[in-house]
Amino acid sequence: MMKIQNQTNSTYSPGMPVKGIRGQILSFHDDPFLKEPHECYDYIDDGLIVIQNGHIIDSGEYQDTVCKYPDITDLDVYDDALIVPGFIDCHVHYVQSPMIGSFGDTLLDWLKQYTFPTESMFVDKGFADEVAREFFKQLLEHGTTTANVFATTFETSVDAFFEESERYDTRMISGKVLQDRNLPDSLKDRSAEESVVLAERLLKKWHRRGRQLYAVIPRFAPTSTPQQLRLAGELYQRYIDQDVYMHTHLDEAQSEIDWVKELYPDQSNYTEVYRSFGLVDKRSVMAHCCIVTDEEWDTLHRCDCGVAHCPSSNLFLGDGMFRYWEAKKRSRPVRLGIGTDVGGGTNFSIPRQLGDAYKVAMLQSRSIDALKSLYLATRGGAETLHLEDKIGSIAPGYEADIAVIDLKPSEFIVWRMNFAGDIFEKLFVLMTLGPDNINRATYVSGRKVYDRDREKRYMYAAELDAVIQI
Ligand code: GUN
Ligand code: ZN
């Protein structure tokens, strides 16, 4: 079949099914913390996204673009909506979905009281399957198309997660959690050696299978023996050039930092503990980073790590307060995205995290505007996960993962929007008021896997392919 190159190298195959999405489009191509903010995004009032074979092949003004694709077979048109790249959740525990919103404890007690007993239940594959199904529905309903996800100790928890992800064809990152001390026997790895052998087996099974990606995941320094951290670091280093990740928690709460200091009195800080085991490197993603020293920010910058800011979780657990201006300091910026950290976080919505991020900043006499917030939720997340050439933007060549935000999700907001000016003022209202039904539709690899107004709201890739080919 003849292929025509368009301006940015993605290919269009005439005669093959083509899908279009029409409406207001907003997408970032650069980091507004580091560059002139208004030069970092593209906004089109009446735009068209053209999709073929799961990829965006074109995007531009509707009138200029539509005439190039006479064979668009399927066009979705959205009024009073904003079409954005699918949201990216840089840190979340799918296995904590059953205990989200549990009352009354700070981090270390909350882990003992609620988290560890819940995660122990994932030894049962049937339970893991059920939770994975519910988790994906929550993500897709809220417009999240990629997440960096903790499973737990058991192989069952990893298989259940990736199997469900394959059904939707979502681009996801996950892996077995490595944890061999300071937790109940029901959740503990039997030995450091055995745990890392299992992690490598799962890595070989799932990494780069379709859109799935694997992460080496030591839970946090206190729940691994030094031997497990050493073996985890070696595993990560063996596969780092094949794009395997390392994902863990860092500097979330003072009680945790104090504990790490007791366990490793000779290390100058918490980041150095991980670094001494080969865990701080170019594909490492650190969740939280609330209480971070200058030396640690320097190390995270030098090693090109990603950081996931999880504001609703930090507020709920009474952790530390994240300082985005330190994370994005121009002399040593890090890759920065947003995480829900469910079940520490209290909802699955990235826009609602943005509302909380604003408040965390305001408690420290700073603010963070909607422009920078939307960047963090999309392109910033993709950069954090080193996927900025594949997801997080709406442009030719990108994977067609898209969310459609309702600009009029309730009667009151319809009225409130009369007093909002440009698109960023409207977005700020939405992230601040945080309505639950903000997302109308979610596309994954070009397929509408979630549609708020369809009789069957969630559909797997194969079900959709049976209806229409894209
Ligand atoms: N630190 C270690 N484990 C966890 C966890 O499950 N949640 C949070 N928020 N912090 C952690
Ligand atoms: Zn977490």
PDB file of C-alpha atoms in Angstrom, residues 269-462:
ATOM      1  CA  ASN A 269      20.973  10.950  53.310  1.00  0.00           C
ATOM      2  CA  TYR A 270      18.124   8.691  52.121  1.00  0.00           C
ATOM      3  CA  THR A 271      18.902   9.140  48.414  1.00  0.00           C
ATOM      4  CA  GLU A 272      22.465   7.963  49.061  1.00  0.00           C
ATOM      5  CA  VAL A 273      21.107   4.733  50.558  1.00  0.00           C
ATOM      6  CA  TYR A 274      19.401   3.910  47.254  1.00  0.00           C
ATOM      7  CA  ARG A 275      22.351   5.211  45.221  1.00  0.00           C
ATOM      8  CA  SER A 276      24.821   2.982  47.085  1.00  0.00           C
ATOM      9  CA  PHE A 277      22.866  -0.026  45.747  1.00  0.00           C
ATOM     10  CA  GLY A 278      22.747   1.174  42.111  1.00  0.00           C
ATOM     11  CA  LEU A 279      19.082   2.200  42.331  1.00  0.00           C
ATOM     12  CA  VAL A 280      19.431   5.905  41.503  1.00  0.00           C
ATOM     13  CA  ASP A 281      19.844   6.211  37.768  1.00  0.00           C
ATOM     14  CA  LYS A 282      18.330   7.463  34.536  1.00  0.00           C
ATOM     15  CA  ARG A 283      15.126   5.405  34.695  1.00  0.00           C
ATOM     16  CA  SER A 284      14.431   5.746  38.411  1.00  0.00           C
ATOM     17  CA  VAL A 285      11.111   7.220  39.513  1.00  0.00           C
ATOM     18  CA  MET A 286      10.880   8.430  43.097  1.00  0.00           C
ATOM     19  CA  ALA A 287       7.473   8.932  44.680  1.00  0.00           C
ATOM     20  CA  HIS A 288       6.808  11.860  47.039  1.00  0.00           C
ATOM     21  CA  CYS A 289      10.144  13.651  47.691  1.00  0.00           C
ATOM     22  CA  CYS A 290       8.531  15.975  50.237  1.00  0.00           C
ATOM     23  CA  ILE A 291      11.470  16.465  52.583  1.00  0.00           C
ATOM     24  CA  VAL A 292      14.540  16.612  50.370  1.00  0.00           C
ATOM     25  CA  THR A 293      17.931  18.181  51.048  1.00  0.00           C
ATOM     26  CA  ASP A 294      19.821  20.258  48.478  1.00  0.00           C
ATOM     27  CA  GLU A 295      22.368  17.470  48.044  1.00  0.00           C
ATOM     28  CA  GLU A 296      19.581  15.026  47.284  1.00  0.00           C
ATOM     29  CA  TRP A 297      17.984  17.328  44.667  1.00  0.00           C
ATOM     30  CA  ASP A 298      21.453  17.627  43.096  1.00  0.00           C
ATOM     31  CA  THR A 299      21.797  13.855  42.937  1.00  0.00           C
ATOM     32  CA  LEU A 300      18.303  13.359  41.504  1.00  0.00           C
ATOM     33  CA  HIS A 301      19.051  15.976  38.852  1.00  0.00           C
ATOM     34  CA  ARG A 302      22.496  14.578  37.960  1.00  0.00           C
ATOM     35  CA  CYS A 303      21.117  11.044  37.680  1.00  0.00           C
ATOM     36  CA  ASP A 304      18.183  12.225  35.508  1.00  0.00           C
ATOM     37  CA  CYS A 305      15.556  10.719  37.833  1.00  0.00           C
ATOM     38  CA  GLY A 306      11.825  11.313  37.674  1.00  0.00           C
ATOM     39  CA  VAL A 307       9.813  12.515  40.666  1.00  0.00           C
ATOM     40  CA  ALA A 308       6.094  11.906  41.306  1.00  0.00           C
ATOM     41  CA  HIS A 309       4.339  14.590  43.359  1.00  0.00           C
ATOM     42  CA  CYS A 310       1.356  13.010  45.163  1.00  0.00           C
ATOM     43  CA  PRO A 311      -0.523  15.882  46.823  1.00  0.00           C
ATOM     44  CA  SER A 312      -3.783  14.258  47.925  1.00  0.00           C
ATOM     45  CA  SER A 313      -1.863  11.424  49.580  1.00  0.00           C
ATOM     46  CA  ASN A 314       0.535  13.826  51.300  1.00  0.00           C
ATOM     47  CA  LEU A 315      -2.406  15.769  52.715  1.00  0.00           C
ATOM     48  CA  PHE A 316      -4.332  12.653  53.719  1.00  0.00           C
ATOM     49  CA  LEU A 317      -1.401  10.982  55.498  1.00  0.00           C
ATOM     50  CA  GLY A 318      -0.065  14.246  56.926  1.00  0.00           C
ATOM     51  CA  ASP A 319       3.339  13.689  55.271  1.00  0.00           C
ATOM     52  CA  GLY A 320       5.639  16.533  54.297  1.00  0.00           C
ATOM     53  CA  MET A 321       4.845  19.355  51.882  1.00  0.00           C
ATOM     54  CA  PHE A 322       6.228  19.079  48.358  1.00  0.00           C
ATOM     55  CA  ARG A 323       8.194  22.078  47.054  1.00  0.00           C
ATOM     56  CA  TYR A 324       7.774  22.180  43.287  1.00  0.00           C
ATOM     57  CA  TRP A 325      10.049  25.223  42.966  1.00  0.00           C
ATOM     58  CA  GLU A 326      12.907  23.125  44.359  1.00  0.00           C
ATOM     59  CA  ALA A 327      12.104  20.279  41.982  1.00  0.00           C
ATOM     60  CA  LYS A 328      12.083  22.684  39.033  1.00  0.00           C
ATOM     61  CA  LYS A 329      14.961  24.929  40.110  1.00  0.00           C
ATOM     62  CA  ARG A 330      16.505  26.031  36.832  1.00  0.00           C
ATOM     63  CA  SER A 331      20.055  25.145  37.853  1.00  0.00           C
ATOM     64  CA  ARG A 332      19.085  21.530  38.679  1.00  0.00           C
ATOM     65  CA  PRO A 333      15.571  20.602  37.507  1.00  0.00           C
ATOM     66  CA  VAL A 334      14.195  17.077  37.711  1.00  0.00           C
ATOM     67  CA  ARG A 335      11.585  15.387  35.583  1.00  0.00           C
ATOM     68  CA  LEU A 336       8.318  16.000  37.444  1.00  0.00           C
ATOM     69  CA  GLY A 337       4.854  14.465  37.168  1.00  0.00           C
ATOM     70  CA  ILE A 338       1.768  13.857  39.302  1.00  0.00           C
ATOM     71  CA  GLY A 339       0.741  10.704  41.170  1.00  0.00           C
ATOM     72  CA  THR A 340      -2.494   9.793  42.925  1.00  0.00           C
ATOM     73  CA  ASP A 341      -0.727   7.313  45.245  1.00  0.00           C
ATOM     74  CA  VAL A 342      -4.040   5.520  45.791  1.00  0.00           C
ATOM     75  CA  GLY A 343      -4.753   4.233  48.519  1.00  0.00           C
ATOM     76  CA  GLY A 344      -2.830   7.039  50.301  1.00  0.00           C
ATOM     77  CA  GLY A 345      -4.385   9.367  47.746  1.00  0.00           C
ATOM     78  CA  THR A 346      -8.102   9.786  48.150  1.00  0.00           C
ATOM     79  CA  ASN A 347      -9.220   9.558  44.523  1.00  0.00           C
ATOM     80  CA  PHE A 348      -8.128   8.375  41.068  1.00  0.00           C
ATOM     81  CA  SER A 349      -8.492  11.749  39.355  1.00  0.00           C
ATOM     82  CA  ILE A 350      -5.392  13.577  38.123  1.00  0.00           C
ATOM     83  CA  PRO A 351      -7.325  16.882  37.751  1.00  0.00           C
ATOM     84  CA  ARG A 352      -8.318  16.609  41.409  1.00  0.00           C
ATOM     85  CA  GLN A 353      -4.669  16.031  42.338  1.00  0.00           C
ATOM     86  CA  LEU A 354      -3.942  19.323  40.604  1.00  0.00           C
ATOM     87  CA  GLY A 355      -6.441  21.095  42.861  1.00  0.00           C
ATOM     88  CA  ASP A 356      -4.625  19.631  45.864  1.00  0.00           C
ATOM     89  CA  ALA A 357      -1.204  20.516  44.445  1.00  0.00           C
ATOM     90  CA  TYR A 358      -2.352  24.122  44.293  1.00  0.00           C
ATOM     91  CA  LYS A 359      -3.316  24.046  47.969  1.00  0.00           C
ATOM     92  CA  VAL A 360      -0.069  22.357  49.045  1.00  0.00           C
ATOM     93  CA  ALA A 361       1.810  25.147  47.261  1.00  0.00           C
ATOM     94  CA  MET A 362      -0.406  27.862  48.780  1.00  0.00           C
ATOM     95  CA  LEU A 363       0.275  26.565  52.294  1.00  0.00           C
ATOM     96  CA  GLN A 364       3.863  27.521  51.513  1.00  0.00           C
ATOM     97  CA  SER A 365       2.944  30.924  50.012  1.00  0.00           C
ATOM     98  CA  ARG A 366       3.418  29.808  46.397  1.00  0.00           C
ATOM     99  CA  SER A 367       0.847  29.107  43.712  1.00  0.00           C
ATOM    100  CA  ILE A 368       0.815  26.905  40.662  1.00  0.00           C
ATOM    101  CA  ASP A 369      -1.316  27.921  37.698  1.00  0.00           C
ATOM    102  CA  ALA A 370      -3.504  25.787  35.420  1.00  0.00           C
ATOM    103  CA  LEU A 371      -1.058  26.008  32.524  1.00  0.00           C
ATOM    104  CA  LYS A 372       1.795  24.456  34.503  1.00  0.00           C
ATOM    105  CA  SER A 373      -0.625  22.053  36.191  1.00  0.00           C
ATOM    106  CA  LEU A 374      -1.905  20.631  32.917  1.00  0.00           C
ATOM    107  CA  TYR A 375       1.668  20.233  31.709  1.00  0.00           C
ATOM    108  CA  LEU A 376       2.487  18.176  34.842  1.00  0.00           C
ATOM    109  CA  ALA A 377      -0.579  16.002  34.291  1.00  0.00           C
ATOM    110  CA  THR A 378       0.340  15.162  30.682  1.00  0.00           C
ATOM    111  CA  ARG A 379       3.707  15.957  29.092  1.00  0.00           C
ATOM    112  CA  GLY A 380       5.443  16.306  32.496  1.00  0.00           C
ATOM    113  CA  GLY A 381       4.265  12.823  33.416  1.00  0.00           C
ATOM    114  CA  ALA A 382       5.529  11.448  30.108  1.00  0.00           C
ATOM    115  CA  GLU A 383       8.932  13.074  30.713  1.00  0.00           C
ATOM    116  CA  THR A 384       9.009  11.620  34.225  1.00  0.00           C
ATOM    117  CA  LEU A 385       8.540   8.180  32.690  1.00  0.00           C
ATOM    118  CA  HIS A 386      10.917   8.856  29.754  1.00  0.00           C
ATOM    119  CA  LEU A 387       8.032   8.342  27.355  1.00  0.00           C
ATOM    120  CA  GLU A 388       7.799  11.894  26.002  1.00  0.00           C
ATOM    121  CA  ASP A 389       8.412  10.682  22.452  1.00  0.00           C
ATOM    122  CA  LYS A 390       5.399   8.327  22.627  1.00  0.00           C
ATOM    123  CA  ILE A 391       2.691   9.713  24.922  1.00  0.00           C
ATOM    124  CA  GLY A 392       1.709  12.918  26.739  1.00  0.00           C
ATOM    125  CA  SER A 393       1.242  15.114  23.657  1.00  0.00           C
ATOM    126  CA  ILE A 394      -1.185  15.351  20.771  1.00  0.00           C
ATOM    127  CA  ALA A 395       0.981  15.512  17.669  1.00  0.00           C
ATOM    128  CA  PRO A 396       1.774  13.336  14.649  1.00  0.00           C
ATOM    129  CA  GLY A 397       3.666  10.178  15.567  1.00  0.00           C
ATOM    130  CA  TYR A 398       2.285   9.971  19.106  1.00  0.00           C
ATOM    131  CA  GLU A 399       0.232   7.067  20.415  1.00  0.00           C
ATOM    132  CA  ALA A 400      -3.428   8.075  20.321  1.00  0.00           C
ATOM    133  CA  ASP A 401      -4.167   8.193  24.075  1.00  0.00           C
ATOM    134  CA  ILE A 402      -6.620  11.030  24.648  1.00  0.00           C
ATOM    135  CA  ALA A 403      -9.005  12.380  27.292  1.00  0.00           C
ATOM    136  CA  VAL A 404     -12.025  14.580  26.608  1.00  0.00           C
ATOM    137  CA  ILE A 405     -12.712  17.002  29.457  1.00  0.00           C
ATOM    138  CA  ASP A 406     -16.248  18.260  29.909  1.00  0.00           C
ATOM    139  CA  LEU A 407     -16.190  22.050  30.291  1.00  0.00           C
ATOM    140  CA  LYS A 408     -19.803  21.989  31.510  1.00  0.00           C
ATOM    141  CA  PRO A 409     -20.052  18.971  33.813  1.00  0.00           C
ATOM    142  CA  SER A 410     -22.766  20.367  36.096  1.00  0.00           C
ATOM    143  CA  GLU A 411     -25.441  23.044  36.066  1.00  0.00           C
ATOM    144  CA  PHE A 412     -23.533  25.116  38.582  1.00  0.00           C
ATOM    145  CA  ILE A 413     -20.285  24.913  36.567  1.00  0.00           C
ATOM    146  CA  VAL A 414     -22.146  25.927  33.395  1.00  0.00           C
ATOM    147  CA  TRP A 415     -23.151  29.078  35.288  1.00  0.00           C
ATOM    148  CA  ARG A 416     -19.714  29.575  36.875  1.00  0.00           C
ATOM    149  CA  MET A 417     -18.027  29.342  33.455  1.00  0.00           C
ATOM    150  CA  ASN A 418     -19.858  32.528  32.426  1.00  0.00           C
ATOM    151  CA  PHE A 419     -17.347  34.322  34.612  1.00  0.00           C
ATOM    152  CA  ALA A 420     -14.223  32.477  33.429  1.00  0.00           C
ATOM    153  CA  GLY A 421     -12.079  33.916  30.630  1.00  0.00           C
ATOM    154  CA  ASP A 422      -9.597  31.876  28.634  1.00  0.00           C
ATOM    155  CA  ILE A 423      -9.166  28.118  28.581  1.00  0.00           C
ATOM    156  CA  PHE A 424      -6.714  28.141  31.494  1.00  0.00           C
ATOM    157  CA  GLU A 425      -9.164  30.025  33.719  1.00  0.00           C
ATOM    158  CA  LYS A 426     -11.766  27.405  32.860  1.00  0.00           C
ATOM    159  CA  LEU A 427      -9.337  24.601  33.611  1.00  0.00           C
ATOM    160  CA  PHE A 428      -8.480  26.163  36.941  1.00  0.00           C
ATOM    161  CA  VAL A 429     -12.168  26.216  37.894  1.00  0.00           C
ATOM    162  CA  LEU A 430     -12.448  22.527  36.991  1.00  0.00           C
ATOM    163  CA  MET A 431      -9.355  21.412  38.881  1.00  0.00           C
ATOM    164  CA  THR A 432     -10.384  23.450  41.919  1.00  0.00           C
ATOM    165  CA  LEU A 433     -14.019  22.388  42.044  1.00  0.00           C
ATOM    166  CA  GLY A 434     -12.984  18.849  41.152  1.00  0.00           C
ATOM    167  CA  PRO A 435     -16.263  17.438  39.838  1.00  0.00           C
ATOM    168  CA  ASP A 436     -16.306  13.639  39.547  1.00  0.00           C
ATOM    169  CA  ASN A 437     -17.727  13.404  36.052  1.00  0.00           C
ATOM    170  CA  ILE A 438     -15.273  15.793  34.414  1.00  0.00           C
ATOM    171  CA  ASN A 439     -14.165  13.247  31.809  1.00  0.00           C
ATOM    172  CA  ARG A 440     -16.497  12.457  28.917  1.00  0.00           C
ATOM    173  CA  ALA A 441     -14.460   9.963  26.952  1.00  0.00           C
ATOM    174  CA  THR A 442     -11.079   8.233  26.994  1.00  0.00           C
ATOM    175  CA  TYR A 443      -9.262   6.940  23.933  1.00  0.00           C
ATOM    176  CA  VAL A 444      -6.478   4.365  24.193  1.00  0.00           C
ATOM    177  CA  SER A 445      -4.501   3.586  21.042  1.00  0.00           C
ATOM    178  CA  GLY A 446      -7.258   5.438  19.185  1.00  0.00           C
ATOM    179  CA  ARG A 447     -10.080   3.261  20.568  1.00  0.00           C
ATOM    180  CA  LYS A 448     -12.806   4.845  22.702  1.00  0.00           C
ATOM    181  CA  VAL A 449     -12.461   2.479  25.671  1.00  0.00           C
ATOM    182  CA  TYR A 450     -14.525   4.727  27.952  1.00  0.00           C
ATOM    183  CA  ASP A 451     -17.553   6.805  26.998  1.00  0.00           C
ATOM    184  CA  ARG A 452     -19.646   8.408  29.725  1.00  0.00           C
ATOM    185  CA  ASP A 453     -22.671   8.574  27.438  1.00  0.00           C
ATOM    186  CA  ARG A 454     -22.483   5.095  25.877  1.00  0.00           C
ATOM    187  CA  GLU A 455     -24.703   2.310  27.154  1.00  0.00           C
ATOM    188  CA  LYS A 456     -21.629   0.147  27.703  1.00  0.00           C
ATOM    189  CA  ARG A 457     -19.283   2.678  29.237  1.00  0.00           C
ATOM    190  CA  TYR A 458     -16.088   0.578  29.321  1.00  0.00           C
ATOM    191  CA  MET A 459     -15.041  -1.569  26.377  1.00  0.00           C
ATOM    192  CA  TYR A 460     -11.965  -3.697  25.790  1.00  0.00           C
ATOM    193  CA  ALA A 461      -9.879  -3.290  22.624  1.00  0.00           C
ATOM    194  CA  ALA A 462     -11.087  -6.566  21.118  1.00  0.00           C
TER     195      ALA A 462
END
